[in-house]
PDB file of C-alpha atoms in Angstrom:
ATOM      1  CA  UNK U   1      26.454  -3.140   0.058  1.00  0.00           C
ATOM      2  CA  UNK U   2      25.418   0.912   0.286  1.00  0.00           C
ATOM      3  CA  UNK U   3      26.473   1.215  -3.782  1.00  0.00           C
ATOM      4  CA  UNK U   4      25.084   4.769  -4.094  1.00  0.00           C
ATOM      5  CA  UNK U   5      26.058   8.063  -1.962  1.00  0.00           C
ATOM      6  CA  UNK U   6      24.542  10.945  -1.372  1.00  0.00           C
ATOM      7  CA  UNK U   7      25.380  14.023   0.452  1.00  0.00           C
ATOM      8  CA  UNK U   8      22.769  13.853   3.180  1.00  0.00           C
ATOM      9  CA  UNK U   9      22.032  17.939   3.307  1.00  0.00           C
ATOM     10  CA  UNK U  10      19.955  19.338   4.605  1.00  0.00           C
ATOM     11  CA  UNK U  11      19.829  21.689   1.852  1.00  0.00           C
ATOM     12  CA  UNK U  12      18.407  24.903   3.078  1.00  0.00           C
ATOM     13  CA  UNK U  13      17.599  27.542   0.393  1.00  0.00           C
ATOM     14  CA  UNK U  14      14.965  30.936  -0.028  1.00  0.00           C
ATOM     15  CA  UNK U  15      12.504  30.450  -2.278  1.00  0.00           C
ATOM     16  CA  UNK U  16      13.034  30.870  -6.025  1.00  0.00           C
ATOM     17  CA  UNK U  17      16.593  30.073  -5.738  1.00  0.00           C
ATOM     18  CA  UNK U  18      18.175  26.704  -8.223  1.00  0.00           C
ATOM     19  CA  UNK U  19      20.037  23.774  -5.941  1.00  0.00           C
ATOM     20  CA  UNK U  20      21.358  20.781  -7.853  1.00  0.00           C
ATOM     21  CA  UNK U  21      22.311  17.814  -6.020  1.00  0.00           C
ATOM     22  CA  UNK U  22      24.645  14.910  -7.161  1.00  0.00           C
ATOM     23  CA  UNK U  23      24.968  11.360  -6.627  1.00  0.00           C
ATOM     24  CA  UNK U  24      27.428   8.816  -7.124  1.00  0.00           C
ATOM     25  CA  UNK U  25      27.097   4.989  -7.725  1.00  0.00           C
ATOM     26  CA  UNK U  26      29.191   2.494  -7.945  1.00  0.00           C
ATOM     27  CA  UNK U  27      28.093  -0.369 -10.192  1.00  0.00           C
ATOM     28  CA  UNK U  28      29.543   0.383 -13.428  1.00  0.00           C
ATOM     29  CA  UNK U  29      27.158  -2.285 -15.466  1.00  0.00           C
ATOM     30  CA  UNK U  30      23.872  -0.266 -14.002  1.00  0.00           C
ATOM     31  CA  UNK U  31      21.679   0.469 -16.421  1.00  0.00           C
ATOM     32  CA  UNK U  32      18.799   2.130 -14.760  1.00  0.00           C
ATOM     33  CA  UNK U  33      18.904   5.444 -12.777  1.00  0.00           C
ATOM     34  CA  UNK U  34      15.856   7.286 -11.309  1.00  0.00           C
ATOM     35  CA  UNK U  35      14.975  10.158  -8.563  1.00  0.00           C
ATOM     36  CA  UNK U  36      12.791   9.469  -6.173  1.00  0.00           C
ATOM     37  CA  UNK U  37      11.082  12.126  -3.817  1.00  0.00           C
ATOM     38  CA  UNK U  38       9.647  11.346  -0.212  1.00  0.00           C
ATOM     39  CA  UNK U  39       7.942  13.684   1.887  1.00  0.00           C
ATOM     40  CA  UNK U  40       8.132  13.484   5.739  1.00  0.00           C
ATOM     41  CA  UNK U  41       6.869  10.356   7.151  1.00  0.00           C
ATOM     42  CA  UNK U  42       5.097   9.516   3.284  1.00  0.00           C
ATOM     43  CA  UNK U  43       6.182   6.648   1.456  1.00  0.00           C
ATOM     44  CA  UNK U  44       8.953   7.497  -2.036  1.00  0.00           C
ATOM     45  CA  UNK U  45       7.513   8.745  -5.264  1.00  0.00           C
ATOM     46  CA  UNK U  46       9.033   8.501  -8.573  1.00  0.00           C
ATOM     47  CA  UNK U  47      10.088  11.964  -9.339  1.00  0.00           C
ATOM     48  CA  UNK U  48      12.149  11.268 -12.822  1.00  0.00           C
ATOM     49  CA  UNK U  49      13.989   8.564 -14.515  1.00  0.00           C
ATOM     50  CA  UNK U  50      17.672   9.691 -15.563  1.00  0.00           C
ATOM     51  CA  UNK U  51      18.410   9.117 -19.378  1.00  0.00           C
ATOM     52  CA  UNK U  52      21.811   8.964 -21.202  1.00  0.00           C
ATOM     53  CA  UNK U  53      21.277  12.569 -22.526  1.00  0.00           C
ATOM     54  CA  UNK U  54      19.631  14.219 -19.853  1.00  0.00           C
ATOM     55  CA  UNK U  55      16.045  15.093 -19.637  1.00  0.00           C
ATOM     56  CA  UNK U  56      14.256  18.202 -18.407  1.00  0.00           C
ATOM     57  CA  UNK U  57      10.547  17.601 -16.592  1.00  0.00           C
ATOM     58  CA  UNK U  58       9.788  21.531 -15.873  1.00  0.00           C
ATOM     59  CA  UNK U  59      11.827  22.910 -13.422  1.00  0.00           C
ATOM     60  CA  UNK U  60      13.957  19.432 -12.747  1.00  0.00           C
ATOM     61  CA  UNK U  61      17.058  18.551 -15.018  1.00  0.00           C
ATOM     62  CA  UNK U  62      18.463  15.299 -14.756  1.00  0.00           C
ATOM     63  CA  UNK U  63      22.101  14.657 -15.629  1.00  0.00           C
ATOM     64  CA  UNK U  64      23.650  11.170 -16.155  1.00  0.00           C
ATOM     65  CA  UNK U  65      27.530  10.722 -16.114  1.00  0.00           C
ATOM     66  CA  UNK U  66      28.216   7.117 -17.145  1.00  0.00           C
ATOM     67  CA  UNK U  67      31.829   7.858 -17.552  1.00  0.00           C
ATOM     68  CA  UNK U  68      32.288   8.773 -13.963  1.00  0.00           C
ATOM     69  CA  UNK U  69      29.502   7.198 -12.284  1.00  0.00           C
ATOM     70  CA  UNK U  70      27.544  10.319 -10.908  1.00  0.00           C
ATOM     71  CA  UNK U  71      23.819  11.305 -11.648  1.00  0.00           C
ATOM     72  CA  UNK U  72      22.957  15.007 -10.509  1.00  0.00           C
ATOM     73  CA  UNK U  73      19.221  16.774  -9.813  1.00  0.00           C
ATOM     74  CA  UNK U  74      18.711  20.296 -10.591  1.00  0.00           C
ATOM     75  CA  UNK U  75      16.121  22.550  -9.340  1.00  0.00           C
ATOM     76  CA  UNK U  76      15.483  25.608 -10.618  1.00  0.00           C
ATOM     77  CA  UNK U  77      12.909  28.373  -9.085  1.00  0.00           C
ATOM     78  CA  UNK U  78      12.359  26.703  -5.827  1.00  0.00           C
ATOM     79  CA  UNK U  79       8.809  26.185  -4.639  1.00  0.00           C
ATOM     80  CA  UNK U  80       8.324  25.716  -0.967  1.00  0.00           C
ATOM     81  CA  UNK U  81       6.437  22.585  -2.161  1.00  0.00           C
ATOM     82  CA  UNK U  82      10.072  21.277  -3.123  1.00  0.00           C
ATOM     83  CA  UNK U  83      10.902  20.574   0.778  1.00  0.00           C
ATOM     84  CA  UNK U  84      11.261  17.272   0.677  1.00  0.00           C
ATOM     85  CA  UNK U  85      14.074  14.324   0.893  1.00  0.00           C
ATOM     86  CA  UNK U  86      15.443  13.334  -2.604  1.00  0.00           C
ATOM     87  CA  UNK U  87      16.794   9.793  -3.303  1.00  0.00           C
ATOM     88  CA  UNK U  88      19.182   8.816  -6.113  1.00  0.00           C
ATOM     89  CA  UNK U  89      18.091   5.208  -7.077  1.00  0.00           C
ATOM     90  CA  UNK U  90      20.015   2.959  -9.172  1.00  0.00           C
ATOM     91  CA  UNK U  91      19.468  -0.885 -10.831  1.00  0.00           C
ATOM     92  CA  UNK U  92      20.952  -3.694  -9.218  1.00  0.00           C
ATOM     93  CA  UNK U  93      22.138  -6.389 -11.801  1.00  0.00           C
ATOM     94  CA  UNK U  94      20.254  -9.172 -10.642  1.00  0.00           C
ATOM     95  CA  UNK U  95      19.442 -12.779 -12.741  1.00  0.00           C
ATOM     96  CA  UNK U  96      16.015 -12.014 -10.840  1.00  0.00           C
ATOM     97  CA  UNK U  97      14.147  -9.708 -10.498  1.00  0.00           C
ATOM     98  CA  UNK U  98      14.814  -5.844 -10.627  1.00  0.00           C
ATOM     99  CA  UNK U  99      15.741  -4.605  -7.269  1.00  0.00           C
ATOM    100  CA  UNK U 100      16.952  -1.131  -6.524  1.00  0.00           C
ATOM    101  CA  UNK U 101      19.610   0.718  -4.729  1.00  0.00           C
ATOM    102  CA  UNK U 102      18.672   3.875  -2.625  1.00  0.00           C
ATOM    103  CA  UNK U 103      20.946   6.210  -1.923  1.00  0.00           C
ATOM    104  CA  UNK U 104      20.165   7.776   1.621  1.00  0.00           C
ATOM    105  CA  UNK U 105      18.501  10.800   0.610  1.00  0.00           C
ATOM    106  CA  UNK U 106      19.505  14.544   0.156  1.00  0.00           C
ATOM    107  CA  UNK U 107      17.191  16.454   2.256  1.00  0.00           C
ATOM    108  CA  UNK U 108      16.183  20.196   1.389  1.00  0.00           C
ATOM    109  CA  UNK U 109      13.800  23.045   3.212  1.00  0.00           C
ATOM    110  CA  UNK U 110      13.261  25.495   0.719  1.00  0.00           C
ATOM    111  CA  UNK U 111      12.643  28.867   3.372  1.00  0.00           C
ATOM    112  CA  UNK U 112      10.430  31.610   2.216  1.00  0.00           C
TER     113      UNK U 112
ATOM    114  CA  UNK Q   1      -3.399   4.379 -11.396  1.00  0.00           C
ATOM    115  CA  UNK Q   2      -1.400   1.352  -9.601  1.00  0.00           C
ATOM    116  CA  UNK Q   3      -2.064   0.947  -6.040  1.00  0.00           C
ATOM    117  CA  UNK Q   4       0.150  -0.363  -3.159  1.00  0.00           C
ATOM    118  CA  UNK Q   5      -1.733  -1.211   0.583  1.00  0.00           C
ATOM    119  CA  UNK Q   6      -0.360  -2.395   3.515  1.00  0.00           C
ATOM    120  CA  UNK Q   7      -2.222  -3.765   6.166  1.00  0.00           C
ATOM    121  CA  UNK Q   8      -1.359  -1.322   8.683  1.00  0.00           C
ATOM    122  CA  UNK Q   9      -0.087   2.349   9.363  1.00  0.00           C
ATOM    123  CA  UNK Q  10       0.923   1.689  12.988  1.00  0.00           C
ATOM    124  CA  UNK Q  11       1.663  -1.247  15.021  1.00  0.00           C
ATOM    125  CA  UNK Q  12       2.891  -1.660  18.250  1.00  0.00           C
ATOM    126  CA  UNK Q  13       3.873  -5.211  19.180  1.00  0.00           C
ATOM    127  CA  UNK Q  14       5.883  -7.141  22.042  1.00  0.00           C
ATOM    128  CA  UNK Q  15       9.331  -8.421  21.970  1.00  0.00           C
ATOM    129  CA  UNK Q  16       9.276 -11.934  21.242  1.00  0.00           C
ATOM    130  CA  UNK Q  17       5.896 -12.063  19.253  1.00  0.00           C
ATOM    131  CA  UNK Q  18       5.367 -13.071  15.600  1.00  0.00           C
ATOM    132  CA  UNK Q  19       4.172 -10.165  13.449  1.00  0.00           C
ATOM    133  CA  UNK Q  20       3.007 -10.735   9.966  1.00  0.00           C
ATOM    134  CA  UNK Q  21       3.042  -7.384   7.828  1.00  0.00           C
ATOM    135  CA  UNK Q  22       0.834  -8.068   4.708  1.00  0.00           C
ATOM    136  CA  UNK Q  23       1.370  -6.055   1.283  1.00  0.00           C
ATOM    137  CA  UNK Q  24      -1.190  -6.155  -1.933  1.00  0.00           C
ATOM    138  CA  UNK Q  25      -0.887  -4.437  -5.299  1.00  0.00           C
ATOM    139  CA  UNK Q  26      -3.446  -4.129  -7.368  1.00  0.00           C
ATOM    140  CA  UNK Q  27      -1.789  -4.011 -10.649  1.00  0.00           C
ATOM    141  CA  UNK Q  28      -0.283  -7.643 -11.599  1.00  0.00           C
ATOM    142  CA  UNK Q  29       3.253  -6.761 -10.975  1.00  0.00           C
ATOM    143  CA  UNK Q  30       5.060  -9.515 -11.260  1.00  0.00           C
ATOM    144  CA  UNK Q  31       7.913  -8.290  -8.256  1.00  0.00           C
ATOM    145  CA  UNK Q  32       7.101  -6.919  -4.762  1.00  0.00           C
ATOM    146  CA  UNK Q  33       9.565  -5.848  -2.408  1.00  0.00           C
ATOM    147  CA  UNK Q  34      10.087  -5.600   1.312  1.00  0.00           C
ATOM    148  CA  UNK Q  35      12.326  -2.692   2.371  1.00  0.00           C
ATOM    149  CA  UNK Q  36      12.861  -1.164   6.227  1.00  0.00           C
ATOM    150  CA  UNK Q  37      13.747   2.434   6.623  1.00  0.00           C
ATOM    151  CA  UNK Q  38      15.568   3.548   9.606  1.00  0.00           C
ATOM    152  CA  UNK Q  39      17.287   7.888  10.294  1.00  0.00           C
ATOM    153  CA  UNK Q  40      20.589   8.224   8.682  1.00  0.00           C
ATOM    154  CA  UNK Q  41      20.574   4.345   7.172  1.00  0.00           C
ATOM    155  CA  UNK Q  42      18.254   5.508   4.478  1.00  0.00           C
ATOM    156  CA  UNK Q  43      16.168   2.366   2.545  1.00  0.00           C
ATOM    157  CA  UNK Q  44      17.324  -1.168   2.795  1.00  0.00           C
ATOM    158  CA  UNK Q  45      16.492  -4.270   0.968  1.00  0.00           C
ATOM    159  CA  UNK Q  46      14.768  -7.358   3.429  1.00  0.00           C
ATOM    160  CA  UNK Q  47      13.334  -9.512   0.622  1.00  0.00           C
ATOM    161  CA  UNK Q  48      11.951  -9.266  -2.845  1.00  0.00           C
ATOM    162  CA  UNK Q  49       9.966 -11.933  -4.766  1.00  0.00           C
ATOM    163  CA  UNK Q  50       9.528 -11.988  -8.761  1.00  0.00           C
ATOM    164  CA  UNK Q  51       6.954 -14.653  -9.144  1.00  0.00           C
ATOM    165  CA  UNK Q  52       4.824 -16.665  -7.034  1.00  0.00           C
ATOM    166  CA  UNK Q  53       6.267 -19.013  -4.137  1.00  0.00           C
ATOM    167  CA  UNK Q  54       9.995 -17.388  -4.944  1.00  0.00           C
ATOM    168  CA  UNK Q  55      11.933 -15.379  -3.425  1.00  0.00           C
ATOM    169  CA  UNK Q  56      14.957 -13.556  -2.867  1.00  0.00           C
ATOM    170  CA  UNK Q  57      17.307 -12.701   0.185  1.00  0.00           C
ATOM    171  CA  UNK Q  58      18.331  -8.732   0.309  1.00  0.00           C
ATOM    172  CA  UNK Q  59      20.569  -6.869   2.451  1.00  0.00           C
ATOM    173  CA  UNK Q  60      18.864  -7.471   5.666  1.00  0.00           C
ATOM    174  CA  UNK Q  61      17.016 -10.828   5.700  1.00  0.00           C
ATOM    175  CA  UNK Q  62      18.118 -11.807   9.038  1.00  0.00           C
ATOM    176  CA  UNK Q  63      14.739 -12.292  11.835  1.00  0.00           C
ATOM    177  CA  UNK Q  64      12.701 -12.058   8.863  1.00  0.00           C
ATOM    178  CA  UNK Q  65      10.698 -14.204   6.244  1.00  0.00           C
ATOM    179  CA  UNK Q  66       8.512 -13.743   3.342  1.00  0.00           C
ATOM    180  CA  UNK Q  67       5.328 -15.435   1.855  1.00  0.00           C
ATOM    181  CA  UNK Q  68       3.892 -15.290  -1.526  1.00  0.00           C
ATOM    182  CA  UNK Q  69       1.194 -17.300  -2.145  1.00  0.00           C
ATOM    183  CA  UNK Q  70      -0.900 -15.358  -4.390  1.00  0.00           C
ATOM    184  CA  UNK Q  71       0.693 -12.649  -7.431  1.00  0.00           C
ATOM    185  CA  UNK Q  72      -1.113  -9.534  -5.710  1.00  0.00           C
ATOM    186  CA  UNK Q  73       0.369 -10.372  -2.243  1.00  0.00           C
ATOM    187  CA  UNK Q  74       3.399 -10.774  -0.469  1.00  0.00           C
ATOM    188  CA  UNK Q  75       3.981 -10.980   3.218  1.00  0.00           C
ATOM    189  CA  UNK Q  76       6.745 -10.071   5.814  1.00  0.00           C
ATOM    190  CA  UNK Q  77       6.822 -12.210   9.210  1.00  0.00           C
ATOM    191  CA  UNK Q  78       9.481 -11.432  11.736  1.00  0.00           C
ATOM    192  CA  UNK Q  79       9.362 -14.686  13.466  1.00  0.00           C
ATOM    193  CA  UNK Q  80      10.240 -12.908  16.882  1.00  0.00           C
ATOM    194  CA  UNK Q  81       9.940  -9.447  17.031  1.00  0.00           C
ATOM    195  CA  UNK Q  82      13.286  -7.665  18.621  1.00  0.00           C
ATOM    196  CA  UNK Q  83      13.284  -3.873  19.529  1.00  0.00           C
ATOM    197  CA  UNK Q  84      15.536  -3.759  16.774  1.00  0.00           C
ATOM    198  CA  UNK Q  85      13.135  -4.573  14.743  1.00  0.00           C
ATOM    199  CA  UNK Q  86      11.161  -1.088  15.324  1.00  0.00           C
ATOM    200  CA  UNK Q  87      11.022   0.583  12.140  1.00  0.00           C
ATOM    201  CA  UNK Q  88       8.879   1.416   8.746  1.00  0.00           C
ATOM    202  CA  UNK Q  89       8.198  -1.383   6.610  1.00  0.00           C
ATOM    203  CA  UNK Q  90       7.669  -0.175   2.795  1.00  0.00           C
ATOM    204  CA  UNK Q  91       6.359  -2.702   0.844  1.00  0.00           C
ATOM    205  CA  UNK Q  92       7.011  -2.156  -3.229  1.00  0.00           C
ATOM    206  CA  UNK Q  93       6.227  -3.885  -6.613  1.00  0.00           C
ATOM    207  CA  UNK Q  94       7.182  -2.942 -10.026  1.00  0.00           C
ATOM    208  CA  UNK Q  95       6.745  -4.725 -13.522  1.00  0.00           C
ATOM    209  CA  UNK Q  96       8.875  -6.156 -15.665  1.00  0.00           C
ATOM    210  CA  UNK Q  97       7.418  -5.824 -18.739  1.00  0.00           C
ATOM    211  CA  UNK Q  98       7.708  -2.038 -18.861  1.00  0.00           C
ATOM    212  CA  UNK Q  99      11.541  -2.243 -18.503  1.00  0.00           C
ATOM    213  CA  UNK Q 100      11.575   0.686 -16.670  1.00  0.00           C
ATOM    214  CA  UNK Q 101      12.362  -0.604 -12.912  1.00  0.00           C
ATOM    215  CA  UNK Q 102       9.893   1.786 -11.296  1.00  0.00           C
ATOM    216  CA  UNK Q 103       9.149   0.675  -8.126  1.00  0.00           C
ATOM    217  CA  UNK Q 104       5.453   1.833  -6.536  1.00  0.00           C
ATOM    218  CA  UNK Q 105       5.225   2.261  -2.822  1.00  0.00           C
ATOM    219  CA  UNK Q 106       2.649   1.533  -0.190  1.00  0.00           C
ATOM    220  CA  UNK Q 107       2.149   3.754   2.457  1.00  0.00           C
ATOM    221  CA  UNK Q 108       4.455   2.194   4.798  1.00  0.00           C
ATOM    222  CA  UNK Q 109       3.941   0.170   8.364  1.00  0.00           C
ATOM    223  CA  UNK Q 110       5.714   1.804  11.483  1.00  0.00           C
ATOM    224  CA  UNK Q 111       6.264  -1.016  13.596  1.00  0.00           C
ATOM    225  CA  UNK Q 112       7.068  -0.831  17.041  1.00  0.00           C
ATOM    226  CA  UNK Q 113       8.526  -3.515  19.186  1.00  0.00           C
ATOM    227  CA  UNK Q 114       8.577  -2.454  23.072  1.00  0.00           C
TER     228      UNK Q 114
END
């Protein structure tokens, strides 16, 4: 039931450079989209929820495509801090509860 | 600040042995969630529970169970443990009041089955 893809990476990009990754899901009534970020062998973080019209925390955009189902990260400046693996996470419609879908990560060394 | 613990960082267990994998959150979430993560198959859903004594089959709920006796606690058993069994076990919760779906993570439980 793998409902959101990712483009696995890795990613590998000098410092101060902007990568933007996108995701696609596949559950058109989904309501709820999110990033997630995990470090190596450290449990996922919320990074940023995904809104309708985009939102900006610093130097991460999040885009949100309802019409054709994709959700993209952007990542401007890079920080060698930003190695990491990135999830796309989206809502499963569910009469209980409020389960997630993961996508399988984008992973991304960012090299001095 | 909400807070996710899992009874154990490492564990290194027999085939054929019951393990029990507890979870508590600290923040009166009303759903906690069982996930295993395994190289290249990313996070996948064993169980979830949104109240008390219920529960909910995910993706992979085969050579597992769940318990939920309490709100702040919620416990995976694999009734016997299979090498393929070896893995992390991230336990989550999240509230439903907030609408928001934001799932907090324990630290994870890498199990090993020899």
């Amino acid at each position: 039931r793998k409902e959101v893809e990712q483009d696995p990476g890795p990613f590998n990009v000098p410092e101060g450079a902007t990568v933007a990754f996108n995701c696609t899901y596949s559950n058109s009534a989904s309501q709820s989209f999110f990033w997630y970020r995990q470090d190596c062998r450290k449990e996922p973080k919320l990074l940023m929820s995904v809104y309708s019209s985009g939102n900006e925390d610093g130097r991460f955009t999040a885009q949100l495509n309802r019409a054709s189902q994709y959700i993209s990260l952007l990542i401007r400046d890079s920080k060698l801090s930003d190695s990491a693996t990135y999830l796309c996470v989206v809502n499963i419609n569910s009469n209980s509860g409020y389960a997630l879908n993961f996508g399988k990560g984008t992973s991304l060394l960012v090299t001095p | 600040d909400v807070k996710v613990t899992q009874s154990s960082r490492y564990l290194v267990k027999r085939t054929g042995e019951k393990v029990f994998l507890e979870c508590v959150q600290d923040m009166d979430h009303e759903n906690m969630f069982w996930y295993r993560q395994d190289p290249g198959l990313g996070l996948r859903l064993i169980y979830f529970s949104y109240d008390v004594k219920m529960k909910e089959k995910g993706d992979i709920p085969e050579g597992y169970s769940v318990s939920r006796e309490k709100k702040e606690r919620f416990s995976l058993i694999l009734e016997s443990a299979s090498t393929n069994q070896t893995s992390m076990y991230l336990c989550a919760s999240n509230d439903i009041a907030g609408v928001s779906y934001e799932q907090y993570f324990g630290p994870g439980t890498r199990l090993t089955v020899t």
